[in-house]
Short mmCIF file of C-alpha atoms in Angstrom, two decimals:
data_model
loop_
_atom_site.label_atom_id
_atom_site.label_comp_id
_atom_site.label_asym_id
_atom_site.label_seq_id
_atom_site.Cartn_x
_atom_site.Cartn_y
_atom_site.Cartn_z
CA UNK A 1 74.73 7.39 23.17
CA UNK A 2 71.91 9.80 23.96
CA UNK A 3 68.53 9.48 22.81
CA UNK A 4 69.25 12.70 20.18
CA UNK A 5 67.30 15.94 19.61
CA UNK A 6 63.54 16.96 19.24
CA UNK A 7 62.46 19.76 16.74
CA UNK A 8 59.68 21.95 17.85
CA UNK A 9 57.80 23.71 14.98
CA UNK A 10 55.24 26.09 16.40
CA UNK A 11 54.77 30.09 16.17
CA UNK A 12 53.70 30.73 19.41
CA UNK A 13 56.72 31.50 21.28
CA UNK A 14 55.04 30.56 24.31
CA UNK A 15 54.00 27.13 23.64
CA UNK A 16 57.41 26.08 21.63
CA UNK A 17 59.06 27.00 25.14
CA UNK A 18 56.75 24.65 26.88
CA UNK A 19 57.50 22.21 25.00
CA UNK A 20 60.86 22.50 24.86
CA UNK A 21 60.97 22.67 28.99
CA UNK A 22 58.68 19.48 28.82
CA UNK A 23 61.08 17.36 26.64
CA UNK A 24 63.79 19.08 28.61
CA UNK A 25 62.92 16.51 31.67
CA UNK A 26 63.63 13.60 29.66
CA UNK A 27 67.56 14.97 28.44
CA UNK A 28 66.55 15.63 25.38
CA UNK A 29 67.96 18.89 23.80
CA UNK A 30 65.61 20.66 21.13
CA UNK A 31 65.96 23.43 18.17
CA UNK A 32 62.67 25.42 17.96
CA UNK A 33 61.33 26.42 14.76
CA UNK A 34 58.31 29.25 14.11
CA UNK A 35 57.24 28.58 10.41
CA UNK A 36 57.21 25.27 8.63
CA UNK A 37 60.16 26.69 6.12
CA UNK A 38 62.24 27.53 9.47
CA UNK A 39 61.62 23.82 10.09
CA UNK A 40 62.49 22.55 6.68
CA UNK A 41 66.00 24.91 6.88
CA UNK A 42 67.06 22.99 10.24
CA UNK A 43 65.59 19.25 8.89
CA UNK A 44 67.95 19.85 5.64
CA UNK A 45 71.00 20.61 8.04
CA UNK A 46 70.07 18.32 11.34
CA UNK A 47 69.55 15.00 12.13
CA UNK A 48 66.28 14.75 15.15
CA UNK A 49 65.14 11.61 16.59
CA UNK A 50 61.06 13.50 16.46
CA UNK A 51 59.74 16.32 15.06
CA UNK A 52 56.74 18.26 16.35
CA UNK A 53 54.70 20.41 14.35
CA UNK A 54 52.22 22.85 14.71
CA UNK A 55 49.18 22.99 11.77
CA UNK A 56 48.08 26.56 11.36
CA UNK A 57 51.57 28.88 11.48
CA UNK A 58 52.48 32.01 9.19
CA UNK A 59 54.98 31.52 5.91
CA UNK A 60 54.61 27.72 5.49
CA UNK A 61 51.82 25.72 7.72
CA UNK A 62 52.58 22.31 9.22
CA UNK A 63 50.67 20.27 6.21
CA UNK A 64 52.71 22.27 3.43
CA UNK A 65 56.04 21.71 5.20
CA UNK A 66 54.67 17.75 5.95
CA UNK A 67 54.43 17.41 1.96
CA UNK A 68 57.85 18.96 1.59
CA UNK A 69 59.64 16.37 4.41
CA UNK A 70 57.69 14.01 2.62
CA UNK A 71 58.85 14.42 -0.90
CA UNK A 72 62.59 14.99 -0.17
CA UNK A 73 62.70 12.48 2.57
CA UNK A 74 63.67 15.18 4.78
CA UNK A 75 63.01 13.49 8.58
CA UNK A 76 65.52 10.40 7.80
CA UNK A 77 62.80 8.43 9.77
CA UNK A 78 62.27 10.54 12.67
CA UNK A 79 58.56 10.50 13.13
CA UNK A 80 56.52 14.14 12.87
CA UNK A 81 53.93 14.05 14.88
CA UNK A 82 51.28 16.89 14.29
CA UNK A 83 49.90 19.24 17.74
CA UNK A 84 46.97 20.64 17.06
CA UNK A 85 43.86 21.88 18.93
CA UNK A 86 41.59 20.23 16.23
CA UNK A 87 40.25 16.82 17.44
CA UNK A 88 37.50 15.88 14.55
CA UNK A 89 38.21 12.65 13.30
CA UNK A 90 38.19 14.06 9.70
CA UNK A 91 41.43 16.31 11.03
CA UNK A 92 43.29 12.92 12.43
CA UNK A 93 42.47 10.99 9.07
CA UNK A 94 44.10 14.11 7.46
CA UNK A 95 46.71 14.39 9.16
CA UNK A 96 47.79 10.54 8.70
CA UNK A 97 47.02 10.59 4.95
CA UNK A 98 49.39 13.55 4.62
CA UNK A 99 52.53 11.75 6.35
CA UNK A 100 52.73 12.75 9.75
CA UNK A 101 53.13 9.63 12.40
CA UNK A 102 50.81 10.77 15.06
CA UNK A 103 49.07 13.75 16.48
CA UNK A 104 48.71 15.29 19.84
CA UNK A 105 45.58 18.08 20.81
CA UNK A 106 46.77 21.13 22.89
CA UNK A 107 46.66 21.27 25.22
CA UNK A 108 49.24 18.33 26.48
CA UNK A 109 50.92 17.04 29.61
CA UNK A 110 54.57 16.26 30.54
CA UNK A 111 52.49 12.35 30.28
CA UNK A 112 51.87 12.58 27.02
CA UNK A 113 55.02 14.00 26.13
CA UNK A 114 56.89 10.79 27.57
CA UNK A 115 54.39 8.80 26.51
CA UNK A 116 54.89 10.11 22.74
CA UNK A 117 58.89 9.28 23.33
CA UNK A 118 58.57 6.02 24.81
CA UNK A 119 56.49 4.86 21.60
CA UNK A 120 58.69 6.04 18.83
CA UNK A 121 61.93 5.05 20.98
CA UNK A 122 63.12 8.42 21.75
CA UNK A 123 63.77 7.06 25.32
CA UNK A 124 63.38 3.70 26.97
CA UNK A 125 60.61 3.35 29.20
CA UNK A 126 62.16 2.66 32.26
CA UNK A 127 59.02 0.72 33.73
CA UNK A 128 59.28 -1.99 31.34
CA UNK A 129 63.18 -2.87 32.10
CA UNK A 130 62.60 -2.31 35.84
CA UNK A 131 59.48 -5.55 35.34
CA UNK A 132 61.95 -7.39 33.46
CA UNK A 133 64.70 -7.24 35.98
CA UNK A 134 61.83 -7.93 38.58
CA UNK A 135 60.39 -10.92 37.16
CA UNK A 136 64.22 -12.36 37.15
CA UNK A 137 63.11 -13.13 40.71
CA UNK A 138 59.84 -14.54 40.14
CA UNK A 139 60.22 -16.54 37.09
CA UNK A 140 58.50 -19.89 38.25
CA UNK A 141 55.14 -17.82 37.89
CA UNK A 142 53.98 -15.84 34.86
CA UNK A 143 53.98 -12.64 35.65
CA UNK A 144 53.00 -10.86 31.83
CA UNK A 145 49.06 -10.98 33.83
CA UNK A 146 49.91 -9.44 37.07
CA UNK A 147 52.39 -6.85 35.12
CA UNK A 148 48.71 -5.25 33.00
CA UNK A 149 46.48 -5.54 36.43
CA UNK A 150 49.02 -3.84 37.96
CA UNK A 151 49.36 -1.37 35.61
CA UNK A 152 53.35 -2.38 35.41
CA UNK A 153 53.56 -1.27 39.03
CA UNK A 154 56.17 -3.62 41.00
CA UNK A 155 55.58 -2.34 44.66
CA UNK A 156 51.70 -2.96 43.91
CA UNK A 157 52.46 -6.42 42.71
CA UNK A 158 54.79 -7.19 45.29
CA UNK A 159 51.58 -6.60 47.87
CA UNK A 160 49.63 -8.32 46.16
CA UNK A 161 52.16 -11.49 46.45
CA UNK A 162 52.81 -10.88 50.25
CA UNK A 163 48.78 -11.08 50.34
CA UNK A 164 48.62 -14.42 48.44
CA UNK A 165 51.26 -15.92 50.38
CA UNK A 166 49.87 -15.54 53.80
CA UNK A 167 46.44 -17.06 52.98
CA UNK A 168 45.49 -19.84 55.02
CA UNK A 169 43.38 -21.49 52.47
CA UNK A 170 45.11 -24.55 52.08
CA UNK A 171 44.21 -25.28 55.65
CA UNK A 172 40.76 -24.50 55.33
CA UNK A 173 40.45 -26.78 52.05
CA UNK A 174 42.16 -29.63 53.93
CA UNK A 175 39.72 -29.20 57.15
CA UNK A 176 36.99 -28.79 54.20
CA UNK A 177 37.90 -32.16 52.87
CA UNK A 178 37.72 -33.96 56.01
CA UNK A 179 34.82 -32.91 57.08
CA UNK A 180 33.32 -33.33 53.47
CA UNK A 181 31.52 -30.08 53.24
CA UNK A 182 30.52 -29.94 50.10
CA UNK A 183 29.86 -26.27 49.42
CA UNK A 184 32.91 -25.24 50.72
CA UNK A 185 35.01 -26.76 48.94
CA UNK A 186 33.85 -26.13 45.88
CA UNK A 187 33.95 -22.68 47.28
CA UNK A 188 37.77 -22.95 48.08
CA UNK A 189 38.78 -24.35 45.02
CA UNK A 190 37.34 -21.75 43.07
CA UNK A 191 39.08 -19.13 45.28
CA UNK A 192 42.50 -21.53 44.66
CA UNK A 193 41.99 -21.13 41.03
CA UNK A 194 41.54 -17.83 40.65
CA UNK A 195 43.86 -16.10 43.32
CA UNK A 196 46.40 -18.43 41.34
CA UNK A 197 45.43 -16.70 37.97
CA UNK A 198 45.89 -13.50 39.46
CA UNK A 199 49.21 -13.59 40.55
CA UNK A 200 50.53 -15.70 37.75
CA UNK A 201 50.54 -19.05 39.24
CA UNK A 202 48.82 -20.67 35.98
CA UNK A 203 50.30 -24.10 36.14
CA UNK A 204 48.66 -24.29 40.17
CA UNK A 205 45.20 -22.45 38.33
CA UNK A 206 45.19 -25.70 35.95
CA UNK A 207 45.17 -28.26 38.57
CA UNK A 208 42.87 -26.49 40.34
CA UNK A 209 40.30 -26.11 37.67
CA UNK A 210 40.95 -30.11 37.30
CA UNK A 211 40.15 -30.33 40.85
CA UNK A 212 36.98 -28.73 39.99
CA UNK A 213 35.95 -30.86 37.23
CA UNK A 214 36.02 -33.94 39.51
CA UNK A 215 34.11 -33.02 42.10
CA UNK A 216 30.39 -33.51 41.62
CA UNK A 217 29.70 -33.90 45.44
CA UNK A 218 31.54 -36.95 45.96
CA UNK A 219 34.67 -37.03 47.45
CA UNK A 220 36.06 -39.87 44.95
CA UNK A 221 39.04 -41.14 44.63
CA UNK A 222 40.41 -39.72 41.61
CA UNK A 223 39.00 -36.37 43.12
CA UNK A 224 41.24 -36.73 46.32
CA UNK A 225 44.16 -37.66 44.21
CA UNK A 226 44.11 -34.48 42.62
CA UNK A 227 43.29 -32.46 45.47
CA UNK A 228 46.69 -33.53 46.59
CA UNK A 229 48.65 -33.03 43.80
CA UNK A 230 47.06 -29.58 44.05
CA UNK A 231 47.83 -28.78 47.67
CA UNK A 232 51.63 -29.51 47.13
CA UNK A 233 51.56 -27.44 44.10
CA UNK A 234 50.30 -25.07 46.56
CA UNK A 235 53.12 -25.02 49.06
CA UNK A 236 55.45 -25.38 46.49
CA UNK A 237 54.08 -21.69 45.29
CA UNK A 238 54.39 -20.81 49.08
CA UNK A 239 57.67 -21.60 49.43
CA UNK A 240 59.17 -20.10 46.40
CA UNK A 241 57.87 -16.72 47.12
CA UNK A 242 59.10 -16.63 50.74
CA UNK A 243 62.87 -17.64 49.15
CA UNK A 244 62.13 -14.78 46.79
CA UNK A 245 62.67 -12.51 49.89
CA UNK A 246 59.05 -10.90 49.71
#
């Protein structure tokens, strides 16, 4: 099943085609409309999955047509979103108070557009199901962190990971240790804590900040107990992402 059809209301010939060409890219076939009583003639006979329409048009304007849709439930649920070049916030209250479901300001990008589809469910947004099958691979870390730093961007996160796995801090905390340098390893295990965060290794970010806590310049037994439990919860990090083929 296809994601349906987009009504374009607008009386500029030139900007309905735009539009149309824009939502075009995403397979999404549109009927184009130059008044708002054009629009309410192909609503009464069509079923649309969104409806954009322009404010200020000859005939019937976009808020007169909005009240019509409105009272004879004429969208079926589609949203109507509003494009306009106003951009006062007393024009975006407006336009919400009279019905429609968003608004965009001309003029708008083949972004927006998609970005307009992907929230009202016109079309899936492909990013989102390609991080879901992604984090399949990587699911003994959290990855719902990484997936807003990195803007939902797999290859970026994927360097990242390659990055964090070829870090030779663990043998710099355990030559730290030894050689009880205080500074550094509080230094380290700071570093441990939050390159863990940033990938998504939260469990390994807990012990560390436990680590933390129990160091206070001693190197105490309880201390070195959980600066072990912490290193193999390290390599146990390490080795998972080199079996998950980075």
């Amino acid at each position: 099943m296809g994601p349906g059809k987009a009504l374009i209301v607008d009386d500029a010939e030139m900007n309905a085609a735009l539009l149309a060409e824009l939502i075009a890219a995403f397979d999404i076939p549109s009927d184009i409309a130059y008044d708002g009583k054009e629009a309410l003639d192909f609503l009464r006979e069509n079923k649309y999955s969104i409806v954009f329409m322009d404010h200020l048009m000859p005939v019937m304007d976009g808020m007169e047509a909005m009240a019509v849709i409105k009272k004879d439930d004429l969208a079926g649920g589609a949203p109507v979103i509003m494009i306009t070049a106003n951009d006062a916030v007393s024009d975006k209250n407006m336009y919400f108070e009279a019905g429609f479901s968003d608004y965009m300001k001309k003029p708008f990008s083949g972004e927006e557009i998609k970005h307009m589809l992907i929230k009202y469910n016109v079309i899936k947004d492909e990013t989102e199901d390609e991080w879901k099958t992604f984090s399949e691979r990587f699911k003994f870390i959290e990855t719902e962190g990484p997936k807003r730093y990195c803007l939902q961007d797999t290859s970026l996160y994927i360097q990242l990971l390659r990055e964090y796995a070829k870090s030779d801090i663990l043998v710099r905390l355990e030559r730290a240790l030894e050689d009880e340098e205080n500074g550094e390893v509080r230094y380290l295990l700071r570093n441990i804590k939050n390159n863990a965060r940033l990938v998504g290794a939260i469990e390994l970010a807990n012990k560390a900040h436990d680590a933390e806590k129990l160091f206070d310049d001693s190197f105490g037994e309880e201390f070195l107990e959980s600066c072990e439990v912490l290193k193999k919860a390290q390599k146990k990090i390490f080795s998972r992402l080199t079996k998950a083929a980075l």
